[in-house]
């Protein structure tokens, strides 16, 4: 729990820092920024200025490294001089200098933290404001090809282009079938993601994926900071940048043509800078898709100071906690980031620390027990069914699901009759939830409503059982037992998220098929089960379910359904929620007033002057006002909770069933129009997304 708490604080601190920096840089811009991200685990490069300053003061160090005479250098070394002395000596001098500066920096930082108990935000600002930070912050980004060519002396731009051209030609000649339809860029992207050195520099449109890359080395002995680059690529608002988005027409150009275009310098504010392309590839392989990859490339190294890049340092001590949060709450870890065989090789390379058996189990337990233990036969049938369902091939999907269920019928029956579930049983049960839910969707879209209802109900009940039993496991948890709370937490989180998706689809199905009483009782049963198991619900979920119950009750009253006569509306005033959903309160007042009108507790003729209408109007006014609140920093924050509520069915049934009672019908339609207007005002004032 402590690891999760620290991890969340660190992630929030990094986000706050990024937004604070973005605000400073965009004070005079109306257009919102749009960032891409790149995470690096440790610092492989230093500004040439820093190295020169250090070598001027300590020329003997570089001399001893390259075994040359001291009088060869004098005291006015340039970067070109050092490069000519040999790449190996240059790299060693770089690393020695960095370790010296960073070592001193770390000592001071640890003293600050121990003495003053700095918050994460204060720690980050202390790092950035430290005098030595200007020496340890990365100054530029280079592609893998540039790093590889760096080892050669007297290299030119032609050497760089020749290397890329030869790499593509060799790939096409050795693997003609695999790359016959690929463009030069697509070949390079595939090579890049399989570990090759290309001219492309990886970025991601996903902040969390890049954060994973910046913190993945927490288990190594190299205690160095990670860095997160946040690059604003909204070119509509960037007047001083030489970034150009590569359009579809140019994607098929040869890489030589594209790179040569970047060698033409352009002038901004009287300064020359090299052009860079920004390219978003199609999903060439699963890893590019999983990592939300986007690439920057050009002929020169990418200098940070020439582009609107925010560089965020990540202290080594934060990395483990951040990795914990990314894995446990966002499902980001090696196996999901690298989703192919090449990726499997990458995460098991000789530079990676050896995992214990416990780590292997915790990272892949959702799949390992099902596939390796062969608990399900013909698991590929389930996977094919899921694929067909995503393609809207419902009959095909249903055939695969039925075949899978039939193949494992005896085992499924054994699970259904079990009194107590083991840890591994829960993994299998979650697959069964997916099976029943997927079958329900396939049957529903095939028009077999009755069978679909049965399978939705199976999935829902099984989901509730998982939640109930797993939370009981937590309440009786003993640290000496084998049961793992973190692993159990994953199954609870999965079951909670899946529950509300199944519930939404199931209620709509019952609603559309006029099984209102079944829909009502299902919602009530879910509420009671969740309260009994003390499941932690998403904000306002209890209020939303209760409001849906009240809507069904009112709809049934209008339809004169006798099964609802003894059911009272649910009082939502006692429901405790994390946030107040003002619109749900308006709805519940509205539902109560409709019931009062139908039961002749309100004179329908004088509804416009009634006290109840005054209560509704005041509630509507407060709901609209509460949608916009000024926070402590002075920014407007708007209520982002669910407000879309379809009242068409109530209007339709009112018009149809109350034809003989025009005054009552008029009163209900009048109330409905007020509530719909309220919803429109709230929806219209909702905050727009930044992108």
XYZ file of C-alpha atoms in Angstrom:
691
model
C 0.000 0.000 0.000
C 2.859 2.348 0.858
C 4.511 1.621 -2.500
C 1.283 2.478 -4.337
C 0.820 5.692 -2.344
C 4.354 6.868 -3.076
C 4.075 5.875 -6.730
C 0.867 7.847 -7.245
C 2.418 10.920 -5.597
C 5.450 10.721 -7.868
C 3.370 10.290 -11.040
C 1.144 13.238 -10.072
C 4.212 15.368 -9.315
C 5.681 14.667 -12.765
C 2.381 15.553 -14.452
C 2.049 18.762 -12.428
C 5.598 19.750 -13.346
C 4.890 19.185 -17.044
C 1.705 21.277 -16.965
C 3.409 24.063 -14.980
C 6.222 24.239 -17.531
C 3.737 24.119 -20.408
C 1.808 27.012 -18.917
C 4.964 29.133 -18.620
C 5.899 28.477 -22.243
C 2.397 29.023 -23.607
C 1.435 32.256 -21.846
C 0.932 34.108 -25.125
C -0.550 31.220 -27.113
C -4.243 30.458 -27.484
C -3.764 27.038 -29.101
C -3.389 24.208 -26.587
C -0.143 22.191 -26.610
C -0.028 18.644 -27.906
C 2.772 16.549 -26.477
C 4.609 13.442 -27.530
C 6.900 11.746 -25.019
C 10.198 9.894 -24.791
C 11.614 8.200 -21.713
C 15.292 7.356 -21.198
C 16.505 5.323 -18.240
C 19.862 6.977 -17.745
C 22.004 9.678 -19.189
C 24.184 8.534 -22.087
C 25.224 11.972 -23.285
C 26.494 15.287 -21.967
C 26.551 18.740 -23.487
C 29.795 19.416 -25.330
C 30.047 22.706 -23.483
C 30.164 20.913 -20.140
C 32.882 18.544 -21.315
C 34.993 21.385 -22.699
C 34.753 23.348 -19.464
C 35.755 20.305 -17.448
C 38.665 19.371 -19.729
C 40.038 22.916 -19.692
C 40.301 22.599 -15.925
C 41.492 18.974 -15.955
C 43.371 18.277 -19.225
C 45.377 15.497 -17.632
C 42.354 13.191 -17.404
C 41.705 13.019 -21.137
C 45.449 12.777 -21.765
C 45.867 9.748 -19.538
C 42.881 8.045 -21.096
C 44.164 8.212 -24.662
C 47.796 7.714 -23.671
C 49.030 10.779 -25.476
C 51.396 13.604 -24.591
C 49.971 16.461 -22.561
C 51.456 19.173 -24.720
C 49.421 17.919 -27.702
C 46.224 19.476 -26.285
C 47.193 22.689 -24.582
C 44.182 24.314 -22.896
C 41.886 25.309 -25.753
C 40.306 21.979 -26.673
C 37.328 21.998 -29.000
C 34.813 19.235 -29.583
C 36.435 18.536 -32.963
C 39.865 18.115 -31.294
C 38.459 15.631 -28.823
C 36.618 13.654 -31.489
C 39.850 13.279 -33.475
C 41.564 11.813 -30.419
C 39.329 8.758 -30.514
C 35.728 7.924 -29.750
C 36.620 5.554 -26.903
C 38.549 8.199 -25.009
C 35.766 10.688 -25.581
C 33.132 8.341 -24.149
C 35.276 7.471 -21.134
C 35.916 11.135 -20.409
C 32.211 11.785 -20.713
C 31.283 9.067 -18.256
C 33.969 9.990 -15.748
C 32.873 13.600 -15.766
C 29.200 12.717 -15.435
C 29.793 10.326 -12.531
C 31.815 12.951 -10.707
C 29.213 15.703 -11.072
C 26.243 13.411 -10.510
C 27.864 11.809 -7.463
C 28.308 15.211 -5.812
C 24.793 16.169 -6.814
C 23.281 13.014 -5.259
C 25.050 13.611 -1.958
C 23.582 17.107 -1.686
C 20.131 15.880 -2.680
C 20.110 13.149 -0.016
C 21.097 15.718 2.620
C 18.179 17.974 1.597
C 15.700 15.131 1.758
C 16.902 13.889 5.148
C 17.091 17.329 6.726
C 13.902 18.967 5.524
C 11.652 16.059 4.474
C 11.000 17.606 1.084
C 7.756 16.792 -0.707
C 8.094 15.202 -4.185
C 7.260 18.560 -5.778
C 9.893 20.385 -3.701
C 12.429 17.663 -4.490
C 11.872 18.064 -8.219
C 12.211 21.850 -8.063
C 15.362 21.509 -5.926
C 16.911 19.271 -8.575
C 16.106 21.633 -11.439
C 17.330 24.729 -9.585
C 20.643 23.155 -8.511
C 23.728 24.705 -10.207
C 25.052 21.322 -11.369
C 21.756 20.430 -13.053
C 22.847 22.351 -16.163
C 25.627 19.782 -16.588
C 23.660 16.571 -15.995
C 20.539 17.423 -18.014
C 20.537 15.826 -21.508
C 21.268 18.359 -24.236
C 20.347 16.421 -27.361
C 18.853 13.182 -28.704
C 20.497 11.026 -31.348
C 19.127 8.120 -33.350
C 20.539 4.609 -33.041
C 22.228 4.976 -36.420
C 23.967 8.176 -35.299
C 25.194 6.479 -32.113
C 26.503 3.552 -34.150
C 28.300 5.814 -36.641
C 29.710 7.883 -33.780
C 32.372 5.198 -33.335
C 33.756 5.965 -36.792
C 36.133 8.848 -37.367
C 35.703 11.482 -40.092
C 32.095 10.450 -40.698
C 29.961 12.639 -42.982
C 26.295 13.098 -43.799
C 26.830 10.897 -46.850
C 28.065 8.100 -44.562
C 24.888 8.450 -42.532
C 22.634 8.252 -45.597
C 24.639 5.343 -47.033
C 24.257 3.394 -43.792
C 20.464 3.812 -43.831
C 20.207 3.016 -47.548
C 22.324 -0.139 -47.173
C 20.304 -1.260 -44.141
C 17.057 -1.069 -46.135
C 18.579 -2.788 -49.180
C 19.924 -5.659 -47.068
C 16.565 -6.115 -45.345
C 14.706 -6.296 -48.655
C 17.191 -8.744 -50.171
C 17.278 -11.103 -47.177
C 13.550 -11.010 -46.356
C 11.763 -10.260 -49.660
C 8.450 -11.881 -48.687
C 8.202 -10.167 -45.299
C 8.869 -6.644 -46.581
C 7.617 -6.709 -50.181
C 4.819 -4.178 -49.510
C 6.682 -2.039 -46.965
C 7.912 1.483 -47.665
C 11.421 2.508 -46.586
C 10.031 4.166 -43.469
C 7.943 1.133 -42.514
C 10.985 -1.134 -42.850
C 13.009 1.179 -40.608
C 10.201 1.347 -38.034
C 10.011 -2.445 -37.866
C 13.794 -2.744 -37.558
C 13.804 -0.047 -34.881
C 11.273 -1.882 -32.736
C 13.191 -5.126 -33.081
C 16.340 -3.571 -31.653
C 18.083 -2.344 -34.816
C 19.817 1.022 -35.165
C 17.904 3.217 -37.615
C 17.632 6.944 -38.267
C 14.343 7.104 -36.337
C 14.027 8.421 -32.782
C 11.211 6.802 -30.798
C 8.581 8.934 -29.111
C 5.152 7.920 -27.846
C 1.802 9.670 -27.695
C 1.261 7.909 -24.348
C 2.711 9.636 -21.273
C 2.548 6.464 -19.156
C 4.329 4.270 -21.713
C 7.225 6.743 -21.877
C 7.274 6.943 -18.085
C 7.674 3.158 -18.012
C 10.746 3.387 -20.264
C 12.234 6.158 -18.116
C 11.978 4.072 -14.922
C 12.464 0.472 -16.103
C 16.053 0.155 -14.798
C 15.107 0.508 -11.107
C 16.390 -3.024 -10.328
C 19.905 -2.399 -11.689
C 22.904 -1.238 -9.710
C 23.324 1.963 -11.759
C 21.662 4.564 -9.578
C 21.097 7.228 -12.201
C 18.190 9.509 -12.903
C 15.742 8.834 -15.677
C 14.508 11.576 -17.983
C 11.174 12.207 -19.638
C 11.077 14.379 -22.770
C 7.774 16.146 -23.422
C 7.850 17.578 -26.937
C 5.117 19.992 -28.036
C 4.274 19.061 -31.636
C 1.316 21.387 -32.128
C 2.901 23.085 -35.134
C -0.007 25.517 -35.493
C 1.254 27.323 -32.415
C 4.993 26.766 -32.789
C 6.481 29.588 -34.792
C 10.097 28.941 -33.866
C 10.321 25.224 -34.534
C 11.596 23.422 -37.617
C 9.396 20.360 -37.133
C 7.297 19.264 -40.115
C 4.583 16.609 -39.977
C 5.124 14.014 -42.693
C 1.969 13.797 -44.795
C 0.597 10.646 -46.421
C 1.792 11.667 -49.888
C 5.436 11.621 -48.777
C 5.350 8.425 -46.726
C 6.194 6.315 -49.790
C 9.218 8.455 -50.725
C 12.645 6.883 -50.398
C 14.409 7.490 -47.118
C 17.255 9.190 -48.998
C 14.874 11.817 -50.405
C 13.338 12.467 -46.994
C 16.641 12.771 -45.142
C 18.173 15.037 -47.780
C 15.256 17.433 -47.335
C 16.144 17.789 -43.653
C 19.699 18.833 -44.505
C 18.388 22.133 -45.847
C 18.645 24.595 -43.009
C 15.808 26.993 -42.301
C 15.967 30.280 -40.462
C 13.917 31.203 -37.409
C 14.653 34.414 -35.529
C 17.810 34.793 -37.593
C 19.179 31.411 -36.464
C 19.836 28.381 -38.606
C 18.389 25.043 -37.557
C 17.958 21.680 -39.209
C 14.562 20.375 -40.197
C 13.035 17.248 -38.646
C 10.173 15.053 -39.800
C 7.420 13.831 -37.468
C 5.899 10.529 -38.624
C 3.048 8.496 -37.121
C 3.236 4.938 -38.527
C 0.416 2.499 -39.065
C 0.293 -0.560 -36.825
C 3.157 -2.350 -38.576
C 3.624 -4.669 -35.619
C 1.981 -5.219 -32.264
C 4.730 -3.461 -30.353
C 4.327 -0.205 -32.293
C 0.611 -0.344 -31.514
C 1.104 -1.158 -27.817
C 3.635 1.626 -27.338
C 1.596 4.258 -29.254
C 4.756 4.987 -31.223
C 5.525 8.116 -33.203
C 8.916 8.953 -34.742
C 11.111 12.008 -35.240
C 13.954 11.796 -37.761
C 16.425 13.961 -39.627
C 20.066 14.120 -40.596
C 21.406 15.914 -37.523
C 21.171 15.278 -33.801
C 18.060 16.700 -32.176
C 19.161 19.635 -30.000
C 16.798 20.139 -27.062
C 17.304 23.907 -26.822
C 16.160 24.445 -30.431
C 12.758 22.828 -29.878
C 9.864 23.287 -27.415
C 10.886 20.294 -25.287
C 10.293 19.972 -21.553
C 12.861 17.685 -19.894
C 11.686 16.201 -16.588
C 14.278 14.494 -14.344
C 13.151 11.408 -12.408
C 15.199 10.592 -9.276
C 16.399 6.994 -9.099
C 14.649 6.551 -5.739
C 11.259 7.180 -7.393
C 11.592 4.568 -10.116
C 10.527 1.447 -8.193
C 7.329 3.045 -6.847
C 6.409 4.458 -10.268
C 6.937 1.041 -11.880
C 4.675 -0.517 -9.236
C 1.834 1.897 -10.032
C 2.244 1.489 -13.801
C 2.046 -2.284 -13.477
C -0.682 -2.688 -10.851
C -3.023 0.100 -11.971
C -2.359 0.490 -15.705
C -1.186 -2.978 -16.742
C 2.130 -1.636 -18.080
C 5.072 -4.011 -17.662
C 7.589 -5.769 -19.901
C 5.251 -8.391 -21.338
C 2.587 -5.853 -22.308
C 4.987 -3.180 -23.582
C 6.928 -5.682 -25.720
C 4.114 -7.747 -27.192
C 6.052 -10.014 -29.574
C 8.869 -12.584 -29.627
C 11.490 -9.911 -30.298
C 10.179 -8.062 -27.274
C 10.413 -11.221 -25.188
C 14.079 -11.432 -26.181
C 14.587 -7.770 -25.272
C 13.243 -8.091 -21.743
C 15.342 -11.213 -21.199
C 18.616 -9.822 -22.569
C 21.917 -10.237 -20.717
C 21.701 -6.686 -19.334
C 18.393 -7.331 -17.550
C 18.363 -8.618 -13.933
C 17.240 -12.213 -13.457
C 13.644 -12.546 -12.281
C 12.650 -14.790 -9.420
C 9.936 -17.392 -9.891
C 7.616 -15.236 -7.766
C 8.065 -12.271 -10.110
C 7.279 -14.414 -13.142
C 4.094 -15.647 -11.493
C 2.913 -12.211 -10.412
C 3.493 -10.654 -13.852
C 1.783 -13.285 -15.969
C -0.536 -15.137 -13.604
C -3.640 -14.250 -15.627
C -2.290 -16.271 -18.562
C 0.309 -18.659 -17.178
C -2.021 -20.940 -15.206
C -4.558 -21.140 -18.016
C -2.219 -21.893 -20.906
C 0.837 -23.604 -19.373
C -1.190 -25.829 -17.013
C -3.526 -26.618 -19.934
C -6.582 -26.143 -17.730
C -8.586 -25.267 -20.840
C -8.434 -27.403 -23.925
C -8.569 -25.671 -27.272
C -7.966 -22.199 -25.840
C -7.318 -20.965 -29.381
C -11.069 -21.413 -30.030
C -11.830 -18.736 -27.439
C -9.236 -16.409 -28.960
C -10.655 -16.894 -32.463
C -14.156 -16.208 -31.157
C -13.019 -12.946 -29.562
C -11.378 -11.905 -32.835
C -14.574 -12.646 -34.800
C -16.664 -10.711 -32.258
C -14.480 -7.627 -32.699
C -15.050 -7.888 -36.466
C -18.857 -8.042 -35.914
C -18.958 -11.629 -37.240
C -21.440 -12.680 -34.565
C -22.475 -16.097 -35.906
C -18.850 -17.095 -36.472
C -17.899 -15.882 -32.985
C -20.776 -17.827 -31.441
C -19.643 -21.046 -33.135
C -16.139 -20.661 -31.708
C -17.424 -19.846 -28.207
C -19.806 -22.826 -28.205
C -17.030 -25.142 -29.408
C -14.733 -23.898 -26.666
C -17.428 -24.335 -24.010
C -18.306 -27.820 -25.271
C -14.666 -28.914 -25.279
C -14.320 -27.886 -21.621
C -17.856 -28.752 -20.449
C -16.815 -31.161 -17.660
C -14.229 -28.768 -16.254
C -16.656 -25.818 -16.313
C -19.286 -27.886 -14.482
C -16.705 -28.823 -11.865
C -15.946 -25.153 -11.308
C -19.632 -24.242 -11.060
C -20.137 -26.888 -8.347
C -17.054 -25.920 -6.337
C -17.637 -24.725 -2.770
C -14.295 -22.973 -2.386
C -12.035 -21.514 -5.056
C -8.257 -21.635 -5.067
C -6.072 -18.784 -6.306
C -5.756 -20.475 -9.692
C -9.507 -21.071 -9.917
C -10.056 -17.302 -9.882
C -7.873 -16.918 -12.966
C -10.020 -19.448 -14.808
C -13.251 -17.876 -13.546
C -12.283 -14.545 -15.075
C -11.957 -16.262 -18.452
C -15.419 -17.761 -17.923
C -16.820 -14.285 -17.226
C -15.426 -13.183 -20.578
C -16.842 -16.311 -22.244
C -20.408 -15.842 -20.960
C -20.344 -12.103 -21.636
C -19.005 -12.597 -25.170
C -21.614 -15.294 -25.881
C -24.310 -12.936 -24.608
C -23.185 -10.177 -26.977
C -23.046 -12.588 -29.935
C -26.527 -13.970 -29.183
C -27.985 -10.493 -28.701
C -26.711 -9.256 -32.061
C -27.975 -12.463 -33.676
C -31.502 -11.705 -32.422
C -31.621 -14.519 -29.830
C -32.637 -12.261 -26.951
C -33.788 -14.926 -24.473
C -30.523 -16.884 -24.721
C -28.510 -13.664 -24.573
C -30.279 -12.721 -21.331
C -29.318 -16.065 -19.790
C -25.629 -15.655 -20.620
C -25.493 -12.025 -19.461
C -26.974 -13.163 -16.157
C -24.379 -15.949 -15.852
C -21.545 -13.482 -16.440
C -23.014 -10.993 -13.965
C -23.545 -13.540 -11.170
C -20.095 -15.056 -11.628
C -18.565 -11.587 -11.529
C -20.368 -10.773 -8.289
C -19.176 -14.060 -6.760
C -15.567 -13.222 -7.621
C -15.896 -9.801 -6.012
C -17.578 -11.159 -2.888
C -15.119 -14.014 -2.329
C -11.964 -12.049 -3.110
C -12.883 -9.248 -0.729
C -13.584 -11.828 1.979
C -10.106 -13.208 1.271
C -8.707 -9.747 2.009
C -10.622 -9.451 5.273
C -9.215 -12.796 6.514
C -5.769 -12.289 4.985
C -2.812 -13.513 7.026
C 0.666 -12.425 6.004
C 1.956 -15.955 6.713
C -0.414 -17.512 4.194
C 0.396 -18.190 0.547
C -2.470 -16.019 -0.742
C -1.121 -12.833 -2.336
C -3.083 -9.654 -1.728
C -1.553 -7.797 -4.724
C -2.559 -10.655 -7.038
C -6.004 -10.765 -5.469
C -6.299 -7.009 -5.907
C -5.850 -7.442 -9.654
C -8.737 -9.910 -9.860
C -10.940 -7.581 -7.784
C -10.079 -4.614 -9.987
C -10.744 -6.654 -13.113
C -14.069 -7.952 -11.782
C -15.210 -4.465 -10.695
C -14.495 -2.904 -14.088
C -16.047 -5.792 -15.981
C -19.108 -5.795 -13.720
C -20.279 -2.349 -14.754
C -19.750 -3.056 -18.439
C -21.828 -6.243 -18.220
C -24.433 -4.500 -16.077
C -24.833 -1.664 -18.578
C -25.349 -4.027 -21.529
C -27.616 -6.370 -19.569
C -29.928 -3.619 -18.298
C -30.256 -2.128 -21.787
C -31.146 -5.593 -23.099
C -33.841 -6.084 -20.433
C -35.061 -2.527 -20.933
C -35.421 -2.954 -24.703
C -37.238 -6.275 -24.307
C -39.692 -4.755 -21.759
C -38.463 -6.945 -18.890
C -38.526 -3.948 -16.574
C -39.131 -5.851 -13.350
C -36.150 -8.124 -14.043
C -34.011 -5.064 -14.807
C -35.105 -3.413 -11.566
C -34.454 -6.485 -9.407
C -31.057 -7.018 -11.061
C -29.970 -3.488 -10.173
C -31.234 -3.879 -6.602
C -29.437 -7.224 -6.191
C -26.192 -5.737 -7.503
C -26.439 -2.815 -5.086
C -27.088 -5.104 -2.115
C -24.232 -7.445 -3.044
C -21.761 -4.608 -3.481
C -22.784 -3.033 -0.182
C -22.548 -6.376 1.608
C -19.064 -7.087 0.238
C -18.036 -3.456 0.858
C -16.706 -3.173 -2.679
C -15.082 0.183 -3.375
C -17.290 1.639 -6.109
C -16.284 4.224 -8.710
C -17.429 7.753 -7.883
C -21.239 8.135 -8.025
C -21.825 4.569 -9.224
C -24.146 3.774 -6.306
C -26.108 6.955 -6.978
C -26.325 6.182 -10.699
C -27.612 2.641 -10.110
C -30.189 3.910 -7.603
C -31.354 6.604 -10.031
C -31.710 3.985 -12.776
C -33.902 1.953 -10.388
C -36.127 4.991 -9.815
C -36.417 5.611 -13.557
C -37.555 2.020 -14.166
C -40.067 2.308 -11.308
C -41.546 5.494 -12.836
C -41.651 3.997 -16.331
C -43.499 0.975 -14.958
C -45.972 3.230 -13.131
C -46.720 4.964 -16.428
C -47.207 1.562 -18.080
C -49.451 0.477 -15.155
C -47.273 -2.520 -14.382
C -48.837 -4.251 -11.326
C -45.535 -5.835 -10.258
C -44.256 -2.404 -9.168
C -47.205 -1.338 -7.015
C -45.567 -2.384 -3.750
C -42.144 -0.933 -4.626
C -41.178 2.467 -3.279
C -38.708 4.851 -4.862
C -35.172 4.583 -3.494
C -34.224 7.484 -1.243
C -30.905 8.762 -2.576
C -30.375 11.402 0.107
C -28.560 8.924 2.383
C -26.274 7.546 -0.307
C -22.658 8.395 0.422
C -20.628 9.212 -2.689
C -17.180 10.611 -3.341
C -18.639 13.410 -5.434
C -22.070 14.928 -5.542
C -23.773 14.304 -8.864
C -26.172 17.220 -8.880
C -28.021 16.109 -11.996
C -28.880 12.717 -10.479
C -30.493 14.561 -7.579
C -32.562 16.561 -10.065
C -33.652 13.319 -11.717
C -34.724 11.747 -8.441
C -36.832 14.789 -7.496
C -38.347 14.607 -10.987
C -39.183 10.893 -10.599
C -40.819 11.511 -7.214
C -42.983 14.267 -8.657
C -44.176 12.043 -11.512
C -45.223 9.370 -8.995
C -46.999 12.014 -6.917
C -48.909 13.256 -9.973
C -49.897 9.712 -10.980
C -51.139 8.972 -7.470
C -53.076 12.260 -7.402
C -50.959 13.627 -4.555
C -50.399 16.744 -6.644
C -53.128 18.636 -8.411
C -52.044 18.302 -12.031
C -53.968 21.408 -13.052
C -51.989 23.681 -10.720
C -48.609 21.972 -11.103
C -46.998 25.188 -12.409
C -47.745 26.936 -9.116
C -46.998 23.989 -6.820
C -44.395 23.891 -4.079
C -42.974 20.696 -5.615
C -42.200 22.529 -8.852
C -40.387 25.197 -6.855
C -38.245 22.462 -5.268
C -37.412 21.066 -8.713
C -36.548 24.506 -10.107
C -34.226 25.247 -7.185
C -32.595 21.854 -7.602
C -32.050 22.528 -11.322
C -30.507 25.916 -10.607
C -28.083 24.418 -8.065
C -27.212 21.586 -10.453
C -26.264 24.017 -13.214
C -24.277 26.244 -10.872
C -22.394 23.310 -9.341
C -21.051 22.227 -12.718
C -18.373 24.908 -12.550
C -16.207 25.408 -9.470
C -13.148 27.612 -8.961
C -10.325 25.629 -7.384
C -7.596 26.915 -5.089
C -5.323 27.819 -8.015
C -8.001 29.887 -9.713
C -8.691 27.466 -12.559
C -12.211 26.509 -13.555
C -12.976 22.849 -13.012
C -16.222 21.452 -14.301
C -18.210 18.486 -13.098
C -17.217 15.612 -15.338
C -19.633 13.028 -13.929
C -22.181 11.244 -16.056
C -25.090 13.480 -17.099
C -26.442 11.909 -20.290
C -29.882 10.531 -19.442
C -32.383 9.520 -22.114
C -35.955 10.464 -21.163
C -37.471 9.594 -24.558
C -39.104 6.429 -23.218
C -40.865 8.318 -20.441
C -42.163 10.904 -22.914
C -43.288 8.201 -25.342
C -45.127 6.153 -22.707
C -46.670 9.323 -21.223
C -48.131 10.341 -24.593
C -49.356 6.816 -25.323
C -50.851 5.781 -21.975
C -52.253 9.110 -20.743
C -54.271 10.150 -23.776
C -57.432 10.162 -21.669
C -55.833 12.379 -19.026
C -54.582 15.462 -20.898
C -53.871 17.541 -17.787
C -51.679 14.862 -16.183
C -49.933 14.242 -19.503
C -49.280 17.971 -19.902
C -47.871 18.242 -16.374
C -45.458 15.328 -16.840
C -44.306 16.590 -20.247
C -43.727 20.028 -18.732
C -41.557 18.582 -15.942
C -39.660 16.450 -18.452
C -38.872 19.456 -20.636
C -37.434 21.297 -17.610
C -35.143 18.385 -16.772
C -34.041 17.980 -20.401
C -33.219 21.696 -20.603
C -31.175 21.334 -17.425
C -29.230 18.455 -18.936
C -28.537 20.404 -22.136
C -27.142 23.326 -20.164
C -24.888 21.038 -18.149
C -23.712 19.151 -21.239
C -23.033 22.413 -23.062
C -20.797 23.619 -20.261
C -18.743 20.469 -19.967
C -15.006 20.938 -20.215
C -13.496 20.277 -23.636
C -10.570 17.867 -23.868
C -7.178 19.507 -24.376
C -6.559 17.693 -27.678
